Amino acid sequence: MFAGESMKAVIPAAGMGTRFLPLTKVQPKEMLPVVDKPVIQYVVEEAVNAGITDIIIVTGREKRAIEDHFDSSPELERVLRERKKDDYLKRVKEITSLADIHYIRQKYPRGLGDAVYCARHHIGNESFAVMLGDTINISKVPVVKQLMTVHDELDSSVIAVEKVTRDKISDYGIIGGKMIRKRLYSIDELVEKPDPAAAPSDLGITGTYVLTPGIFDAIERTEPDIRDEIQLTNALSILKKREKIYGYAFEGRRYDIGDIYLWMKVNLELTLKSSKYGQRLKREMKVM
Ligand code: G1P
């Protein structure tokens, strides 16, 4: 399959968001606002900008707000029309027509690998993208599109990687491998959240992947970890024994919304960059 053809994307969004409590007691972490949109809307928009219009969001309990967000809201649209709030109306309607979104429920929170596995029937025997619901990529060419281009060239799985600082190594899946050309690594090893002393490198898996369908069989063979979760990184290790896997140090910036502090920082950084609010925030923060 080639970029521009109908590649599908899976957005896992079934995690419990415990690191955000009490913010996420009744709202999914994927619905937390970043400047003026919920996090997951950035992820869906990145997919759409890469030409992906068939999206599967894997949800779990307490995630209905995600479905409602991308659904139409006739009452709201009627009120906005009556009040002549054309700008809001346009923005609300745009969300509904972004993409063709399907929802699958992950019955038990059994890890990222299991969440991806839930989408197997919808994906079938084709390569597909995985885009984590708590990561925002800002780049000229969508990061997932950069991976799709490498996937088309090498006909293999490609995962986005980025150098992480030593104190962050144990928060990420880490790859080991050889750089074979600018930005591109041939992966020899993948370890989920290693101890920094045992890590094969400082290249962290950032949460955007283009995977061959062989990953589903690899997930089936993956043993649960000590938390009884099936890790996607461990499934990739199994896939790597049969197929080549590449890491791609993408062009652009990734904003991790992994905990409350990071989420607040991303909000500030992106508000400062926004054409609508940036200047004002700078001015008013200086006054404080
Ligand atoms: C997941 C993956 C990990 C990856 C990370 C990126 O971990 O398991 O390999 O590096 O996303 O954010 P999580 O952050 O869900 O614990």
PDB file of C-alpha atoms in Angstrom, residues 72-183:
ATOM      1  CA  SER A  72     -23.047  16.024  15.372  1.00  0.00           C
ATOM      2  CA  SER A  73     -25.014  17.990  17.929  1.00  0.00           C
ATOM      3  CA  PRO A  74     -28.246  19.165  16.253  1.00  0.00           C
ATOM      4  CA  GLU A  75     -29.504  21.104  19.315  1.00  0.00           C
ATOM      5  CA  LEU A  76     -26.232  23.005  19.705  1.00  0.00           C
ATOM      6  CA  GLU A  77     -26.038  23.699  15.966  1.00  0.00           C
ATOM      7  CA  ARG A  78     -29.641  25.009  15.972  1.00  0.00           C
ATOM      8  CA  VAL A  79     -28.954  27.384  18.873  1.00  0.00           C
ATOM      9  CA  LEU A  80     -25.749  28.682  17.275  1.00  0.00           C
ATOM     10  CA  ARG A  81     -27.578  29.221  13.964  1.00  0.00           C
ATOM     11  CA  GLU A  82     -30.405  31.108  15.676  1.00  0.00           C
ATOM     12  CA  ARG A  83     -27.954  33.305  17.561  1.00  0.00           C
ATOM     13  CA  LYS A  84     -25.953  33.905  14.390  1.00  0.00           C
ATOM     14  CA  LYS A  85     -22.768  32.597  15.977  1.00  0.00           C
ATOM     15  CA  ASP A  86     -21.472  31.586  12.561  1.00  0.00           C
ATOM     16  CA  ASP A  87     -17.847  31.188  13.589  1.00  0.00           C
ATOM     17  CA  TYR A  88     -18.635  28.751  16.412  1.00  0.00           C
ATOM     18  CA  LEU A  89     -21.125  26.930  14.201  1.00  0.00           C
ATOM     19  CA  LYS A  90     -18.461  26.449  11.550  1.00  0.00           C
ATOM     20  CA  ARG A  91     -15.961  25.103  14.073  1.00  0.00           C
ATOM     21  CA  VAL A  92     -18.489  22.727  15.628  1.00  0.00           C
ATOM     22  CA  LYS A  93     -19.577  21.368  12.234  1.00  0.00           C
ATOM     23  CA  GLU A  94     -15.992  20.968  11.020  1.00  0.00           C
ATOM     24  CA  ILE A  95     -15.277  18.499  13.831  1.00  0.00           C
ATOM     25  CA  THR A  96     -18.108  16.228  12.694  1.00  0.00           C
ATOM     26  CA  SER A  97     -16.977  16.059   9.107  1.00  0.00           C
ATOM     27  CA  LEU A  98     -13.251  15.575   9.803  1.00  0.00           C
ATOM     28  CA  ALA A  99     -13.082  11.843   9.191  1.00  0.00           C
ATOM     29  CA  ASP A 100     -14.933   8.563   9.199  1.00  0.00           C
ATOM     30  CA  ILE A 101     -14.447   7.525  12.828  1.00  0.00           C
ATOM     31  CA  HIS A 102     -15.265   4.091  14.231  1.00  0.00           C
ATOM     32  CA  TYR A 103     -15.197   3.118  17.873  1.00  0.00           C
ATOM     33  CA  ILE A 104     -14.142  -0.166  19.410  1.00  0.00           C
ATOM     34  CA  ARG A 105     -14.232  -0.823  23.125  1.00  0.00           C
ATOM     35  CA  GLN A 106     -11.330  -2.464  24.889  1.00  0.00           C
ATOM     36  CA  LYS A 107     -13.149  -4.512  27.523  1.00  0.00           C
ATOM     37  CA  TYR A 108     -10.330  -4.661  30.066  1.00  0.00           C
ATOM     38  CA  PRO A 109      -7.407  -2.209  30.402  1.00  0.00           C
ATOM     39  CA  ARG A 110      -4.833  -4.768  29.251  1.00  0.00           C
ATOM     40  CA  GLY A 111      -2.220  -2.488  27.722  1.00  0.00           C
ATOM     41  CA  LEU A 112      -1.382  -0.762  24.457  1.00  0.00           C
ATOM     42  CA  GLY A 113      -0.681  -3.997  22.556  1.00  0.00           C
ATOM     43  CA  ASP A 114      -4.088  -5.358  23.502  1.00  0.00           C
ATOM     44  CA  ALA A 115      -5.782  -2.049  22.531  1.00  0.00           C
ATOM     45  CA  VAL A 116      -4.214  -2.231  19.054  1.00  0.00           C
ATOM     46  CA  TYR A 117      -5.242  -5.902  18.798  1.00  0.00           C
ATOM     47  CA  CYS A 118      -8.884  -4.873  19.387  1.00  0.00           C
ATOM     48  CA  ALA A 119      -8.811  -3.144  15.953  1.00  0.00           C
ATOM     49  CA  ARG A 120      -7.569  -6.198  13.996  1.00  0.00           C
ATOM     50  CA  HIS A 121     -10.868  -7.051  12.266  1.00  0.00           C
ATOM     51  CA  HIS A 122     -11.318  -3.499  11.070  1.00  0.00           C
ATOM     52  CA  ILE A 123      -7.741  -3.283   9.796  1.00  0.00           C
ATOM     53  CA  GLY A 124      -7.567  -6.666   8.047  1.00  0.00           C
ATOM     54  CA  ASN A 125      -4.406  -7.587   6.184  1.00  0.00           C
ATOM     55  CA  GLU A 126      -3.015  -4.113   5.511  1.00  0.00           C
ATOM     56  CA  SER A 127      -0.412  -1.866   7.050  1.00  0.00           C
ATOM     57  CA  PHE A 128      -1.900   0.782   9.314  1.00  0.00           C
ATOM     58  CA  ALA A 129      -0.960   3.702  11.542  1.00  0.00           C
ATOM     59  CA  VAL A 130      -1.094   3.801  15.332  1.00  0.00           C
ATOM     60  CA  MET A 131      -1.247   7.259  16.885  1.00  0.00           C
ATOM     61  CA  LEU A 132      -1.384   7.597  20.650  1.00  0.00           C
ATOM     62  CA  GLY A 133      -4.242   9.704  21.988  1.00  0.00           C
ATOM     63  CA  ASP A 134      -1.983  11.642  24.390  1.00  0.00           C
ATOM     64  CA  THR A 135       0.710  12.910  22.026  1.00  0.00           C
ATOM     65  CA  ILE A 136       0.563  16.041  19.896  1.00  0.00           C
ATOM     66  CA  ASN A 137       2.958  16.355  16.968  1.00  0.00           C
ATOM     67  CA  ILE A 138       3.500  19.781  15.423  1.00  0.00           C
ATOM     68  CA  SER A 139       5.369  19.604  12.120  1.00  0.00           C
ATOM     69  CA  LYS A 140       5.291  20.873   8.554  1.00  0.00           C
ATOM     70  CA  VAL A 141       4.688  17.398   7.145  1.00  0.00           C
ATOM     71  CA  PRO A 142       2.503  15.362   9.532  1.00  0.00           C
ATOM     72  CA  VAL A 143       4.728  12.939  11.463  1.00  0.00           C
ATOM     73  CA  VAL A 144       2.512  10.002  10.500  1.00  0.00           C
ATOM     74  CA  LYS A 145       2.902  11.000   6.835  1.00  0.00           C
ATOM     75  CA  GLN A 146       6.708  11.024   7.239  1.00  0.00           C
ATOM     76  CA  LEU A 147       6.462   7.438   8.518  1.00  0.00           C
ATOM     77  CA  MET A 148       4.068   6.441   5.704  1.00  0.00           C
ATOM     78  CA  THR A 149       6.615   7.642   3.142  1.00  0.00           C
ATOM     79  CA  VAL A 150       9.384   5.505   4.712  1.00  0.00           C
ATOM     80  CA  HIS A 151       6.981   2.559   4.975  1.00  0.00           C
ATOM     81  CA  ASP A 152       6.171   2.825   1.256  1.00  0.00           C
ATOM     82  CA  GLU A 153       9.849   2.893   0.368  1.00  0.00           C
ATOM     83  CA  LEU A 154      10.964   0.003   2.606  1.00  0.00           C
ATOM     84  CA  ASP A 155       7.714  -1.964   2.861  1.00  0.00           C
ATOM     85  CA  SER A 156       8.280  -2.437   6.595  1.00  0.00           C
ATOM     86  CA  SER A 157       7.047  -1.190   9.946  1.00  0.00           C
ATOM     87  CA  VAL A 158       8.404   2.237  10.910  1.00  0.00           C
ATOM     88  CA  ILE A 159       8.161   3.856  14.321  1.00  0.00           C
ATOM     89  CA  ALA A 160       8.780   7.464  15.314  1.00  0.00           C
ATOM     90  CA  VAL A 161      11.716   7.944  17.693  1.00  0.00           C
ATOM     91  CA  GLU A 162      13.353  10.872  19.419  1.00  0.00           C
ATOM     92  CA  LYS A 163      16.320  11.307  21.764  1.00  0.00           C
ATOM     93  CA  VAL A 164      15.188  11.444  25.378  1.00  0.00           C
ATOM     94  CA  THR A 165      17.119  12.609  28.410  1.00  0.00           C
ATOM     95  CA  ARG A 166      18.569   9.966  30.743  1.00  0.00           C
ATOM     96  CA  ASP A 167      16.041  10.669  33.502  1.00  0.00           C
ATOM     97  CA  LYS A 168      13.195   9.999  31.031  1.00  0.00           C
ATOM     98  CA  ILE A 169      14.498   6.727  29.606  1.00  0.00           C
ATOM     99  CA  SER A 170      12.454   4.595  31.987  1.00  0.00           C
ATOM    100  CA  ASP A 171       9.238   6.349  30.831  1.00  0.00           C
ATOM    101  CA  TYR A 172       9.599   5.170  27.219  1.00  0.00           C
ATOM    102  CA  GLY A 173      10.007   2.230  24.947  1.00  0.00           C
ATOM    103  CA  ILE A 174      13.660   2.473  23.840  1.00  0.00           C
ATOM    104  CA  ILE A 175      15.161   1.162  20.609  1.00  0.00           C
ATOM    105  CA  GLY A 176      18.666  -0.013  19.830  1.00  0.00           C
ATOM    106  CA  GLY A 177      19.999  -0.153  16.295  1.00  0.00           C
ATOM    107  CA  LYS A 178      22.178   1.311  13.576  1.00  0.00           C
ATOM    108  CA  MET A 179      21.680   4.606  11.838  1.00  0.00           C
ATOM    109  CA  ILE A 180      21.553   3.699   8.145  1.00  0.00           C
ATOM    110  CA  ARG A 181      20.997   7.174   6.785  1.00  0.00           C
ATOM    111  CA  LYS A 182      19.993  10.568   8.094  1.00  0.00           C
ATOM    112  CA  ARG A 183      17.061  10.110  10.524  1.00  0.00           C
TER     113      ARG A 183
END
